[in-house]
GROMACS .gro file of C-alpha atoms in nm:
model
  191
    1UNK     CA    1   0.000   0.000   0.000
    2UNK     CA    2   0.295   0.235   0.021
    3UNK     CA    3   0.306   0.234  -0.320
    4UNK     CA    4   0.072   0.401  -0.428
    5UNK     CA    5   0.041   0.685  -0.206
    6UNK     CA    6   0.409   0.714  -0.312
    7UNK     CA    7   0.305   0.751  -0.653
    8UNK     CA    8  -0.001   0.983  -0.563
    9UNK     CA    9   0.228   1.231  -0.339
   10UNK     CA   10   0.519   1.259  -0.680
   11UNK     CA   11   0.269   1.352  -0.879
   12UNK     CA   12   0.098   1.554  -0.682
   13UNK     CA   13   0.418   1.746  -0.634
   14UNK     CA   14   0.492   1.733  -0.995
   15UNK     CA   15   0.154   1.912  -1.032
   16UNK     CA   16   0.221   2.181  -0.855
   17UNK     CA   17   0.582   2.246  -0.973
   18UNK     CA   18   0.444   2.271  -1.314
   19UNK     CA   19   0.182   2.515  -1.178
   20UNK     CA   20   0.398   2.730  -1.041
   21UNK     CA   21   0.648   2.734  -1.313
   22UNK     CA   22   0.363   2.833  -1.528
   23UNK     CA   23   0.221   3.102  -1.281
   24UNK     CA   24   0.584   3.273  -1.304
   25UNK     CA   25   0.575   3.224  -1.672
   26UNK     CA   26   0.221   3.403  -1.728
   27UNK     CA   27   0.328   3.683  -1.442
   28UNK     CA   28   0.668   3.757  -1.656
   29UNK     CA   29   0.482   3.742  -1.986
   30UNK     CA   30   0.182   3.991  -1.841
   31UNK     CA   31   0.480   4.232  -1.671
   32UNK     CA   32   0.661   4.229  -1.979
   33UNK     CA   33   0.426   4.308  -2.274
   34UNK     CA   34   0.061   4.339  -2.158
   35UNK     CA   35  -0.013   4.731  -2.060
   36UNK     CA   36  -0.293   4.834  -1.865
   37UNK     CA   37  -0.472   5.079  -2.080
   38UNK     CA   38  -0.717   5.352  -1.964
   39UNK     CA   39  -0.944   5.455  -2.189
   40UNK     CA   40  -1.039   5.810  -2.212
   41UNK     CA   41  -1.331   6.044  -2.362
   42UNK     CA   42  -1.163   6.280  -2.619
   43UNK     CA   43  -1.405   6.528  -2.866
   44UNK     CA   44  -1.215   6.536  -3.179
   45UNK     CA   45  -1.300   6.885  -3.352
   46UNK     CA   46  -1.198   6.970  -3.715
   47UNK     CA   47  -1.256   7.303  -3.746
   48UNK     CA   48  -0.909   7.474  -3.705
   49UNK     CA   49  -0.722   7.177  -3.939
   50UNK     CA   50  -0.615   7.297  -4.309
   51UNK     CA   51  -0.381   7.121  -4.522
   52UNK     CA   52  -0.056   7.347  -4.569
   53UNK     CA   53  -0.055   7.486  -4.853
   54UNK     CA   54   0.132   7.255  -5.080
   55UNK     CA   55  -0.120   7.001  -5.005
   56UNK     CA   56  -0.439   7.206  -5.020
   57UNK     CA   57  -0.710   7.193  -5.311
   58UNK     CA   58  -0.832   6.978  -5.534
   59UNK     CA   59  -0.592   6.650  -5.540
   60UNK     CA   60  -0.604   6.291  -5.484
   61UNK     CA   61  -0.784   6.205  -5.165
   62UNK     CA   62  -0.526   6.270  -4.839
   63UNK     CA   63  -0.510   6.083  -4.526
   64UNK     CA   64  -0.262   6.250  -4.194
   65UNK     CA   65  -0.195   6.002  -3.924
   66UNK     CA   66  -0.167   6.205  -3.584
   67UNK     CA   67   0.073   6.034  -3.419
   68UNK     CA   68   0.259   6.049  -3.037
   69UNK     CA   69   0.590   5.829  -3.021
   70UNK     CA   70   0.570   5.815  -2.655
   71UNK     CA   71   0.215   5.736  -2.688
   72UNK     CA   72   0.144   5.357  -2.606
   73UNK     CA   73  -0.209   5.407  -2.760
   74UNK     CA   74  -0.007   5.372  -3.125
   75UNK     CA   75   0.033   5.006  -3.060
   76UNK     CA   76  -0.344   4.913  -3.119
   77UNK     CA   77  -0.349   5.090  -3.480
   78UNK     CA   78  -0.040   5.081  -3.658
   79UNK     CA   79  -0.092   4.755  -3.788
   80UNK     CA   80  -0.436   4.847  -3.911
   81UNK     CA   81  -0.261   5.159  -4.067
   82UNK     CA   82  -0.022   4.957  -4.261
   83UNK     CA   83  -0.318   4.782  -4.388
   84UNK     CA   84  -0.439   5.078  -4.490
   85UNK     CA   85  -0.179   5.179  -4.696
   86UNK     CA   86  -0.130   4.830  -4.851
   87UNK     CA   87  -0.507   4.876  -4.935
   88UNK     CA   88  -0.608   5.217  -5.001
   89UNK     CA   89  -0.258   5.381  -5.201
   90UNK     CA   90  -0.283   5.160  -5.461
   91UNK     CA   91  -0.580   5.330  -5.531
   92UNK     CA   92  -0.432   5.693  -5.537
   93UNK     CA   93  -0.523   5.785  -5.141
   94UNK     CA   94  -0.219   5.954  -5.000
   95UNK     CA   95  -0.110   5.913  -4.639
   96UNK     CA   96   0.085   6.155  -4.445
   97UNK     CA   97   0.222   6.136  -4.068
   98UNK     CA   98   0.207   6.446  -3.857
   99UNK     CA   99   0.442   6.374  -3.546
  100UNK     CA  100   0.358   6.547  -3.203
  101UNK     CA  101   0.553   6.906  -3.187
  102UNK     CA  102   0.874   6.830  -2.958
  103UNK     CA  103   0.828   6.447  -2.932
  104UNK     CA  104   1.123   6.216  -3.074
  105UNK     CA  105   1.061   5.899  -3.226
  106UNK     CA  106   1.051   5.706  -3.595
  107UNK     CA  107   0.745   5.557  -3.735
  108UNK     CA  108   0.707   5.148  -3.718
  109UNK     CA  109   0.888   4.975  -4.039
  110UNK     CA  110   0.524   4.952  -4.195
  111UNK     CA  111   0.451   5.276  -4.195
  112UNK     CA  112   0.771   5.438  -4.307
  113UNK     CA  113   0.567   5.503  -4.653
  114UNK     CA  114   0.362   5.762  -4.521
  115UNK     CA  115   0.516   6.125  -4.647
  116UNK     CA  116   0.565   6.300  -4.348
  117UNK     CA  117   0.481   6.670  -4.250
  118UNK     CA  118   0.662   6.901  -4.070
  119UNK     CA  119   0.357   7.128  -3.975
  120UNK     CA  120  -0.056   7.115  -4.017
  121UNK     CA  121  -0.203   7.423  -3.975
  122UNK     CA  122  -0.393   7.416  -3.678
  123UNK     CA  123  -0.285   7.098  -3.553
  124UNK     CA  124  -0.204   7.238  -3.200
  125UNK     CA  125  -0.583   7.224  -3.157
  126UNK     CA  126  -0.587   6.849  -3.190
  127UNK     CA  127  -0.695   6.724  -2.845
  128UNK     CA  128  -0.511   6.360  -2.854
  129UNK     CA  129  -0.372   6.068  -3.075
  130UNK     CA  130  -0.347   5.866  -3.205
  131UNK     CA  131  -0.621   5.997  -3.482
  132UNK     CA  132  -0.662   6.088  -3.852
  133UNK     CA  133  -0.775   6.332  -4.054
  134UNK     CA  134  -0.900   6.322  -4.411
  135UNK     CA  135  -0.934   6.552  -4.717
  136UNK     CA  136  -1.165   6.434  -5.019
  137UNK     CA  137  -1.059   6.512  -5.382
  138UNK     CA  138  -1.216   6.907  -5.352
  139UNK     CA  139  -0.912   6.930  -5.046
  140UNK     CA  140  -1.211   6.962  -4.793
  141UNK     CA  141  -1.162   6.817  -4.430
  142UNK     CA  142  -1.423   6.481  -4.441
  143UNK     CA  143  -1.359   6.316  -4.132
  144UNK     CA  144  -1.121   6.417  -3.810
  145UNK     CA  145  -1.134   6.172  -3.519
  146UNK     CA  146  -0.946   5.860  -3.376
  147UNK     CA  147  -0.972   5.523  -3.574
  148UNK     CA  148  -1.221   5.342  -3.374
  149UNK     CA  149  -1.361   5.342  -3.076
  150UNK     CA  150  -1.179   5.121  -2.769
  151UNK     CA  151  -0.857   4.970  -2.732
  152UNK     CA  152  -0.772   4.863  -3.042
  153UNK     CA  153  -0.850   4.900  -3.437
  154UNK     CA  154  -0.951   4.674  -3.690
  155UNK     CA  155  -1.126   4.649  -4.015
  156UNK     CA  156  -1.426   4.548  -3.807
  157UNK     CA  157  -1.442   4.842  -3.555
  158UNK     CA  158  -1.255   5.114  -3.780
  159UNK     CA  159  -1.409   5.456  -3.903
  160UNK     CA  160  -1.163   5.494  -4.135
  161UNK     CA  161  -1.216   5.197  -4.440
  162UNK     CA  162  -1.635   5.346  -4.471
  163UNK     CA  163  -1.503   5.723  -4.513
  164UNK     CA  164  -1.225   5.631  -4.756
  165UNK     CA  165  -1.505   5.389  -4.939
  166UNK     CA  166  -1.724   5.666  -4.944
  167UNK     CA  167  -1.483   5.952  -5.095
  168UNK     CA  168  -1.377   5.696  -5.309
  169UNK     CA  169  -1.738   5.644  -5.430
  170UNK     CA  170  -1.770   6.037  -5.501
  171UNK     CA  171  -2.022   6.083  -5.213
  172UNK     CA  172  -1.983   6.343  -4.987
  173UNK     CA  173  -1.881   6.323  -4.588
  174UNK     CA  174  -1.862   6.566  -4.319
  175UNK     CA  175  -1.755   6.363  -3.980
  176UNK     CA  176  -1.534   6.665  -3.852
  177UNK     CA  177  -1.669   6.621  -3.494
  178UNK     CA  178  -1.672   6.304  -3.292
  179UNK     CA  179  -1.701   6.260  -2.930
  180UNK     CA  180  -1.551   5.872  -2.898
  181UNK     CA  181  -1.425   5.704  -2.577
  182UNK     CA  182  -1.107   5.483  -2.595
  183UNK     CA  183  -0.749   5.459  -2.565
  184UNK     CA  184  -0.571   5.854  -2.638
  185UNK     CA  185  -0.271   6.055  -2.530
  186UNK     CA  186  -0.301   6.406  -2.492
  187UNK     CA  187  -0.192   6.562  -2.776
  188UNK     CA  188  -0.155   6.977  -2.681
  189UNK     CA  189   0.202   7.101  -2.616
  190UNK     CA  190   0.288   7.089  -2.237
  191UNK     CA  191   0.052   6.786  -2.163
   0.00000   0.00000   0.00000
């Protein structure tokens, strides 16, 4: 009968080795790369944004990427931007990047064919970022606002692939004001 309470009692203890060894693994992996995001109510307002004037006026349709390097927010759109661009460029829509004033950083390896901008008028009135603005072919401001809504983007939960199917259509969108709730980083100077 010792036996098998021998037996019982090693793999018992084998158990919980194995348990703990995978507690410390999931506890490193969480510490490591999972980030505890907040998410935050921003109102996205257009009115103050004009292309500069290189850019302005009739043209091919124009996409800027408001962007934060410090910003951990980035992380749950750039791969939806590259898809983007893999998508929409193709078919003539131009993408620029517009890098926070005073921030230091380089755009993911995906992204390093957006055309970037030194300057948007009005752009220190952009509350946070990660978010876009668009221009249709006339070079008026269609949509200003984040990607989605939450803590990531997709094609399922993005605002951006119905306005760029839209303009691409020839109809006509004004989405220059959104109120949307989800992960942002302050954008103004001294925040």
């Amino acid at each position: 009968m010792r036996q098998p309470h021998r037996t019982a009692l090693f793999a018992s203890l084998i158990l919980v080795i194995c348990a703990g060894v995978l507690w410390v693994a999931y506890d490193w992996f969480q510490g490591r790369y999972l980030r505890a995001f907040s998410e935050h109510t921003a109102v996205f307002s257009g009115d103050p944004l004009r292309l500069p004037a290189e850019l302005a006026g009739p043209g091919p349709i124009r996409l800027v990427h408001f962007w934060d390097p410090a910003c951990p927010c980035n992380v749950g759109n750039q791969q939806h931007l590259g898809e983007l661009i893999e998508q929409y460029a193709p078919k003539g829509v131009e993408f620029y990047a517009l890098q926070k004033p005073g921030s230091h950083g380089q755009l993911p390896e995906n992204l390093r064919r957006m055309k970037i901008l030194d300057a948007l008028p009005g752009a220190d009135q952009v509350p946070a970022s990660p978010a876009v603005g668009i221009w249709d072919r006339s070079g008026k401001l269609a949509y200003f606002g984040p990607y989605s809504e939450g803590l990531t983007c997709n094609s399922s939960n993005s605002f951006i692939e119905p306005i760029l199917q839209a303009l691409e259509a020839g109809r006509a969108v004004n989405a220059t004001h959104t109120l949307a709730v989800g992960c942002y980083c302050s954008w103004p100077k001294g925040s």
